[in-house]
CSV table of C-alpha atoms and ligand atoms in Angstrom, one decimal:
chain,number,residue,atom,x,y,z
D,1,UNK,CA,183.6,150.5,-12.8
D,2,UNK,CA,182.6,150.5,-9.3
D,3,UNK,CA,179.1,149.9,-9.0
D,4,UNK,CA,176.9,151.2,-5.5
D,5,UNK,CA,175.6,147.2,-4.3
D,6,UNK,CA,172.0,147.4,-4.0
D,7,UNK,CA,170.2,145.2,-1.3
D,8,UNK,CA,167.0,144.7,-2.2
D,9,UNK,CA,163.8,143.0,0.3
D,10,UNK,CA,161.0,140.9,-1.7
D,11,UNK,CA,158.0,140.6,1.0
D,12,UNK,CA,156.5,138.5,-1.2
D,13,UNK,CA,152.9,137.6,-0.4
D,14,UNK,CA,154.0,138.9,3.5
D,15,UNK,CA,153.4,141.7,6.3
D,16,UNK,CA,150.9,143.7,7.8
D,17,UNK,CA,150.9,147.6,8.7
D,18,UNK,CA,152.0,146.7,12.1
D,19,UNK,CA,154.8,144.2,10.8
D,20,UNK,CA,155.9,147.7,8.4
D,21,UNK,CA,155.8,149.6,12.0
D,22,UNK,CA,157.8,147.4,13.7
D,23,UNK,CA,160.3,147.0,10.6
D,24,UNK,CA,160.5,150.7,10.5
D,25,UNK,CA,161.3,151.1,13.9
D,26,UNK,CA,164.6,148.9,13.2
D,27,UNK,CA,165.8,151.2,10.7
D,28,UNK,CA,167.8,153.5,13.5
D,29,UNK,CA,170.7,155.6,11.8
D,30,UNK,CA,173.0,153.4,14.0
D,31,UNK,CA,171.8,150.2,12.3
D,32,UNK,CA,172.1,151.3,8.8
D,33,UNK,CA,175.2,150.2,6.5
D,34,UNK,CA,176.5,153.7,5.1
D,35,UNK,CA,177.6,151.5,1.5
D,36,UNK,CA,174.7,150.3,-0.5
D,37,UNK,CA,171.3,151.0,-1.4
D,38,UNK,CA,168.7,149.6,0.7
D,39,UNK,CA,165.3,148.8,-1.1
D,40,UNK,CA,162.0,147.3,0.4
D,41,UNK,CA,159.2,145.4,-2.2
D,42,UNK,CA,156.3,144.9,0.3
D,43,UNK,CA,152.7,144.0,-1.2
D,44,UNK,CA,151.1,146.4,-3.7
D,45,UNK,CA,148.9,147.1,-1.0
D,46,UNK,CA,151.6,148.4,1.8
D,47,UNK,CA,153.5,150.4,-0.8
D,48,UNK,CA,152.1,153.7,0.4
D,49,UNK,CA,152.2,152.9,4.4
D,50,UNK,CA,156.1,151.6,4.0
D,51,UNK,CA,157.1,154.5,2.0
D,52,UNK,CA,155.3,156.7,4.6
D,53,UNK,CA,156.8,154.8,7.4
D,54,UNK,CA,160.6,154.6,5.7
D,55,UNK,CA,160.7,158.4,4.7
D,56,UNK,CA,164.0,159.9,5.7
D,57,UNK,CA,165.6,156.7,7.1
D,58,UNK,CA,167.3,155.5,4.3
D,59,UNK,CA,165.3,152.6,2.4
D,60,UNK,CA,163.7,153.4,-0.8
D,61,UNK,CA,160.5,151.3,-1.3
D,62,UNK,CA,159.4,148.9,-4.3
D,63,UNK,CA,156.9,147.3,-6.2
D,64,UNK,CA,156.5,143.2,-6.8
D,65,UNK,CA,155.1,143.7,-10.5
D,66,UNK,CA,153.2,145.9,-12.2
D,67,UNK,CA,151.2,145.8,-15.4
D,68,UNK,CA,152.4,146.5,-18.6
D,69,UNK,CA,149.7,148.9,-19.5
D,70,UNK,CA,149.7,152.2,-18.3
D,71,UNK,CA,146.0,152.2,-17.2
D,72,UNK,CA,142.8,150.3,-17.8
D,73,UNK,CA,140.3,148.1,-17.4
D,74,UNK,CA,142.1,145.6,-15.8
D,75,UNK,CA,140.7,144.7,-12.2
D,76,UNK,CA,143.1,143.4,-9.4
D,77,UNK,CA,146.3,144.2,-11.1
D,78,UNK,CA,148.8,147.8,-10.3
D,79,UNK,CA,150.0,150.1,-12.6
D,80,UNK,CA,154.0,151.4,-12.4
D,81,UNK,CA,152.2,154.9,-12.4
D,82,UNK,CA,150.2,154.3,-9.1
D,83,UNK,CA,153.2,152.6,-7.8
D,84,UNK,CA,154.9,155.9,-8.6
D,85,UNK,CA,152.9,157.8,-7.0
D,86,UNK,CA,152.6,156.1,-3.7
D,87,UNK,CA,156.1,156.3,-3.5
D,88,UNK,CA,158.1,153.4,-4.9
D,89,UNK,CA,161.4,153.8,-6.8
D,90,UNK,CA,162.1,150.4,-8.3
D,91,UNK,CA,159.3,147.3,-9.3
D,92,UNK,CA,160.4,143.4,-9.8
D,93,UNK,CA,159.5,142.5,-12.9
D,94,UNK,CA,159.7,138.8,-14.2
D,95,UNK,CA,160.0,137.0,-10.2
D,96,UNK,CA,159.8,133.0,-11.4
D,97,UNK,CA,156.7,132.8,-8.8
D,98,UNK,CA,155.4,135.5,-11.2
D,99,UNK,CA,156.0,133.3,-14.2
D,100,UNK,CA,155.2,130.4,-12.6
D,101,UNK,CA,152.2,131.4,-11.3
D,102,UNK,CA,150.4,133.6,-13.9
D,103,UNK,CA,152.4,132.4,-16.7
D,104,UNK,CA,154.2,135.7,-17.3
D,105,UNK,CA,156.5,134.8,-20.5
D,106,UNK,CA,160.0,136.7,-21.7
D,107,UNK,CA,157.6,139.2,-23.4
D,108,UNK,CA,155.5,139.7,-20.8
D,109,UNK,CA,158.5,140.7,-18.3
D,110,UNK,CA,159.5,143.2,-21.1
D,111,UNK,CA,156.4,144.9,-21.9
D,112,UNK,CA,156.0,145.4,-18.1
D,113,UNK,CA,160.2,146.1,-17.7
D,114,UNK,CA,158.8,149.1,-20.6
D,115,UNK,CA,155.9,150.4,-18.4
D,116,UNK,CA,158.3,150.4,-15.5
D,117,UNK,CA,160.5,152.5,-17.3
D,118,UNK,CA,158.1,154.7,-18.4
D,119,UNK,CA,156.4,155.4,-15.1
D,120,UNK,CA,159.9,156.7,-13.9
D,121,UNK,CA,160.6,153.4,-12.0
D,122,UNK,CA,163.3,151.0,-12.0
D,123,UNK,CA,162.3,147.4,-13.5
D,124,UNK,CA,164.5,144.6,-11.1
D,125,UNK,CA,164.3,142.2,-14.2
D,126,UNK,CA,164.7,138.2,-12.8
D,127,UNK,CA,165.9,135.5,-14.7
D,128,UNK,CA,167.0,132.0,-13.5
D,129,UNK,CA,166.8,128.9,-14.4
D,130,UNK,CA,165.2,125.7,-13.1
D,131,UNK,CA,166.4,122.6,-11.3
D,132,UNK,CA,165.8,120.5,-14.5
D,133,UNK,CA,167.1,123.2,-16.4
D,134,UNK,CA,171.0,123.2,-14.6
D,135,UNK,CA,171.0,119.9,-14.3
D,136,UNK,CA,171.0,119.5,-18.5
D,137,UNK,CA,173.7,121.9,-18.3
D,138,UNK,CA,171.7,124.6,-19.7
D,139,UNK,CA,171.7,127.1,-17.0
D,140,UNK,CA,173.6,129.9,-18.9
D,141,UNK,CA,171.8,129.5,-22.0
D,142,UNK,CA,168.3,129.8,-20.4
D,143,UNK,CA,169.3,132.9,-18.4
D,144,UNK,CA,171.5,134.0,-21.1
D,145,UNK,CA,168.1,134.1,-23.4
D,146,UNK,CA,165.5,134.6,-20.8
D,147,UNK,CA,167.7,138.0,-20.5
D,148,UNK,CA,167.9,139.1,-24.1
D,149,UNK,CA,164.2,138.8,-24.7
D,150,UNK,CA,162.8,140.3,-21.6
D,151,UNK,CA,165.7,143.8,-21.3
D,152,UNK,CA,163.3,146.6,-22.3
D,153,UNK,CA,164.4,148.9,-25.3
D,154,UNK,CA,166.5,151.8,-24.7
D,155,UNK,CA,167.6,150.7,-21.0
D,156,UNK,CA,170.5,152.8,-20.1
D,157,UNK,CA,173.1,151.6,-17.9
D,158,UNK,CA,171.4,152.3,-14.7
D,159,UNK,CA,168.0,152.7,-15.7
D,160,UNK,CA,167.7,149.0,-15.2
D,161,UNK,CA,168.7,146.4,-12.2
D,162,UNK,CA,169.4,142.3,-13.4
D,163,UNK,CA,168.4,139.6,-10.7
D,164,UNK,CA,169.3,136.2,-11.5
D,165,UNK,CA,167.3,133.9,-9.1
D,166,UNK,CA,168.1,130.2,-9.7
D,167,UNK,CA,164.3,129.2,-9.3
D,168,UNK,CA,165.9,126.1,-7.4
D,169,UNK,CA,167.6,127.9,-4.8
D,170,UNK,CA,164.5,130.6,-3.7
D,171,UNK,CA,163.2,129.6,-0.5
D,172,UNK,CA,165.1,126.2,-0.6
D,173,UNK,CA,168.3,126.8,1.3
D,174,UNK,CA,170.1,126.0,-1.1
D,175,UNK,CA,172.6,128.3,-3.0
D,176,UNK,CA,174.5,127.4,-6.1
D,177,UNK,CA,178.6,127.3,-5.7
D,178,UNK,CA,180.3,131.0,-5.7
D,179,UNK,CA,181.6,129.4,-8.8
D,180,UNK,CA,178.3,128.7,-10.4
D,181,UNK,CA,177.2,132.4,-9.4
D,182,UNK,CA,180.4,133.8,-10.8
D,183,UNK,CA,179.6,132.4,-13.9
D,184,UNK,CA,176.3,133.6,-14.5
D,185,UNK,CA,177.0,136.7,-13.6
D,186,UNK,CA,179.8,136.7,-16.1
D,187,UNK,CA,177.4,136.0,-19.0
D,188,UNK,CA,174.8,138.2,-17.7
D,189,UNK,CA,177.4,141.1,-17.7
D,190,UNK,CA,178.5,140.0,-21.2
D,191,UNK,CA,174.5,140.6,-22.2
D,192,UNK,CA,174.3,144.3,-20.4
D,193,UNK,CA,177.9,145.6,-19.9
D,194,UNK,CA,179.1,147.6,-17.3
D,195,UNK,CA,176.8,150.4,-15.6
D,196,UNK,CA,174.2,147.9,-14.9
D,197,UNK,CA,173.7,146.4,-11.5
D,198,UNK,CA,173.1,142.3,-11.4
D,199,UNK,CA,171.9,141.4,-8.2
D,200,UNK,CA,171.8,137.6,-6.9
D,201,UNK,CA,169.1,135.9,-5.2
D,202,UNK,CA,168.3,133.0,-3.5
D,203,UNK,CA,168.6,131.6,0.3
D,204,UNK,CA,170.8,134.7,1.1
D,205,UNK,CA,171.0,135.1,4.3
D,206,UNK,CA,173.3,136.9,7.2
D,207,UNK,CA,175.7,133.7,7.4
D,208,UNK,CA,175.9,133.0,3.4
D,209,UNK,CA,175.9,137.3,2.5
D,210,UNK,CA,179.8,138.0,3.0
D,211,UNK,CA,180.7,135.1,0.5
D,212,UNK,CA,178.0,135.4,-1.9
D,213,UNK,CA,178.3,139.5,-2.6
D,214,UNK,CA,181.6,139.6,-3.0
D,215,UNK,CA,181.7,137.0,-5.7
D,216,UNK,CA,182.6,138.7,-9.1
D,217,UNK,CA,179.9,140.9,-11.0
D,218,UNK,CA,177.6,140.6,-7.8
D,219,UNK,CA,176.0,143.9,-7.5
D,220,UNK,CA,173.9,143.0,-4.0
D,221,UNK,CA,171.5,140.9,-3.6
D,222,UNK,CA,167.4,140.1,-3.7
D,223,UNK,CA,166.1,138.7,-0.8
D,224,UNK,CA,163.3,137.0,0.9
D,225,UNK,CA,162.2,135.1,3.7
D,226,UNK,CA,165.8,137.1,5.4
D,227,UNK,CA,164.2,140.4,4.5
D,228,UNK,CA,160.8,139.9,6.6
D,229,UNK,CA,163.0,141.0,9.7
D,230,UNK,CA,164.9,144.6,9.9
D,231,UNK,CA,167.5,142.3,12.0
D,232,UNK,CA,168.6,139.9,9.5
D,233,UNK,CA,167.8,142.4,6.3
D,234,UNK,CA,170.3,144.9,7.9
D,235,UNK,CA,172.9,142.2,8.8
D,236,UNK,CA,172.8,141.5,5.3
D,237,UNK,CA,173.4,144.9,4.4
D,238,UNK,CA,176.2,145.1,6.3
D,239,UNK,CA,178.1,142.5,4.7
D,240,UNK,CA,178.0,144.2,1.5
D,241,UNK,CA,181.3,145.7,0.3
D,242,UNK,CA,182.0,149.2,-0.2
D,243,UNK,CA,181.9,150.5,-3.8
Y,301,PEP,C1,163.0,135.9,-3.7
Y,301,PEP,O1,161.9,135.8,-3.4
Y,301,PEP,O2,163.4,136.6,-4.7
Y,301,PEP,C2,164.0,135.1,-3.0
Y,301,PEP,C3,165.3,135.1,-3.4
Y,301,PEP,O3,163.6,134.4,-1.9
Y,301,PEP,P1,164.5,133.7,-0.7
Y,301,PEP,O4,165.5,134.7,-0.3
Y,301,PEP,O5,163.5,133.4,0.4
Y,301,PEP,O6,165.1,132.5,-1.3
């Protein structure tokens, strides 16, 4: 089954309202790719601006996390609902700087994969594996399980989006081999059949994009530091093939 490629933009802890302005004004009907799905993550706190700013020219807008609660008393942290209502589609959920840095485990990424899903919005779900990790030759079986125990119940081919982020390669430069992709994709796939997009991520950029999304079960592509300009986010786009 042909499956729509999905380019997604992580903003990470990045942007401003004028850096959103000037983004937006790069989105011109001339520069958009007509084949994939365009998504923008920018901080909790821009959500409403960029989806303000990107109505009506083609990029839907995301969340970075949310909580897995639907509401409470818990200060500091976004709930899939108020991401919902300010306008966002999709929410990352289980980003390795996410479980790195607040210690988010497999059930964790689940329970907030769940309230994603139940706010209406589409959990990305990451998994990938560290340096240490693929170098015992354990890369599949990490994701493989990372995968299993964080998929929310009753996720419907797509209702959900896969990333698989080899912790090693985000914000390195580095990429693993289209081999080494190929195969993790191929047990990822194995985990959530067909109908279900699995995105890779990691140093893409505009010179490594053409190669990378056309390896095999490579759905598009979650992006970073290259998605913090509409220049090299676009250029991206554009090398995704047509479903
Ligand atoms: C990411 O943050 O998910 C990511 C893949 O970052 P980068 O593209 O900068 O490696």
């Amino acid at each position: 089954m042909a499956l729509t490629p999905l380019i997604a933009g992580n903003w990470k802890m990045f942007g401003s309202r004028a850096m959103a302005s000037r983004f937006a004004e790069g989105l011109t009907p001339a520069a958009l790719p007509t084949g994939p799905d365009l998504l923008i993550c920018p901080p909790a706190a821009l959500v409403g601006l960029v989806a303000s700013l990107f109505a009506g020219r083609g990029v839907s807008v995301g969340g970075q996390d949310c909580h897995a609660k639907a509401e409470g008393a818990h200060t500091g942290d976004t709930s899939a609902a108020l991401l919902a209502d300010l306008g966002a589609r999709y929410v990352i959920v289980g980003h390795s700087e996410r479980r790195a840095d607040h210690g988010e485990t497999n059930a964790t990424v689940r329970a907030k994969a769940m309230a994603a899903l139940a706010a209406g919005l589409t959990p990305i779900l990451c998994v990938g594996e560290t340096l240490a990790e693929r170098d015992a030759g354990q890369a599949i079986t990490i994701v493989r399980s990372q995968l299993q125990d964080s998929l929310p119940d009753g996720a419907t081919a797509g209702a959900v989006v896969i990333a698989y982020e080899p912790v090693w390669a985000i914000g390195t430069g580095r990429t693993p081999t289209v081999a080494d992709i190929a195969e993790v994709h191929a047990a990822l796939r194995a985990v959530v059949g067909d109908g279900v997009r699995i995105l890779y991520g990691g140093s893409v950029k505009p010179g490594n994009a053409a190669e990378i999304l056309a390896v095999a079960n490579v759905n598009g592509a979650l992006i970073g530091g290259a998605s913090l300009a509409a220049s090299d986010f676009l250029a991206i786009a554009a090398a995704a093939p047509t479903a």
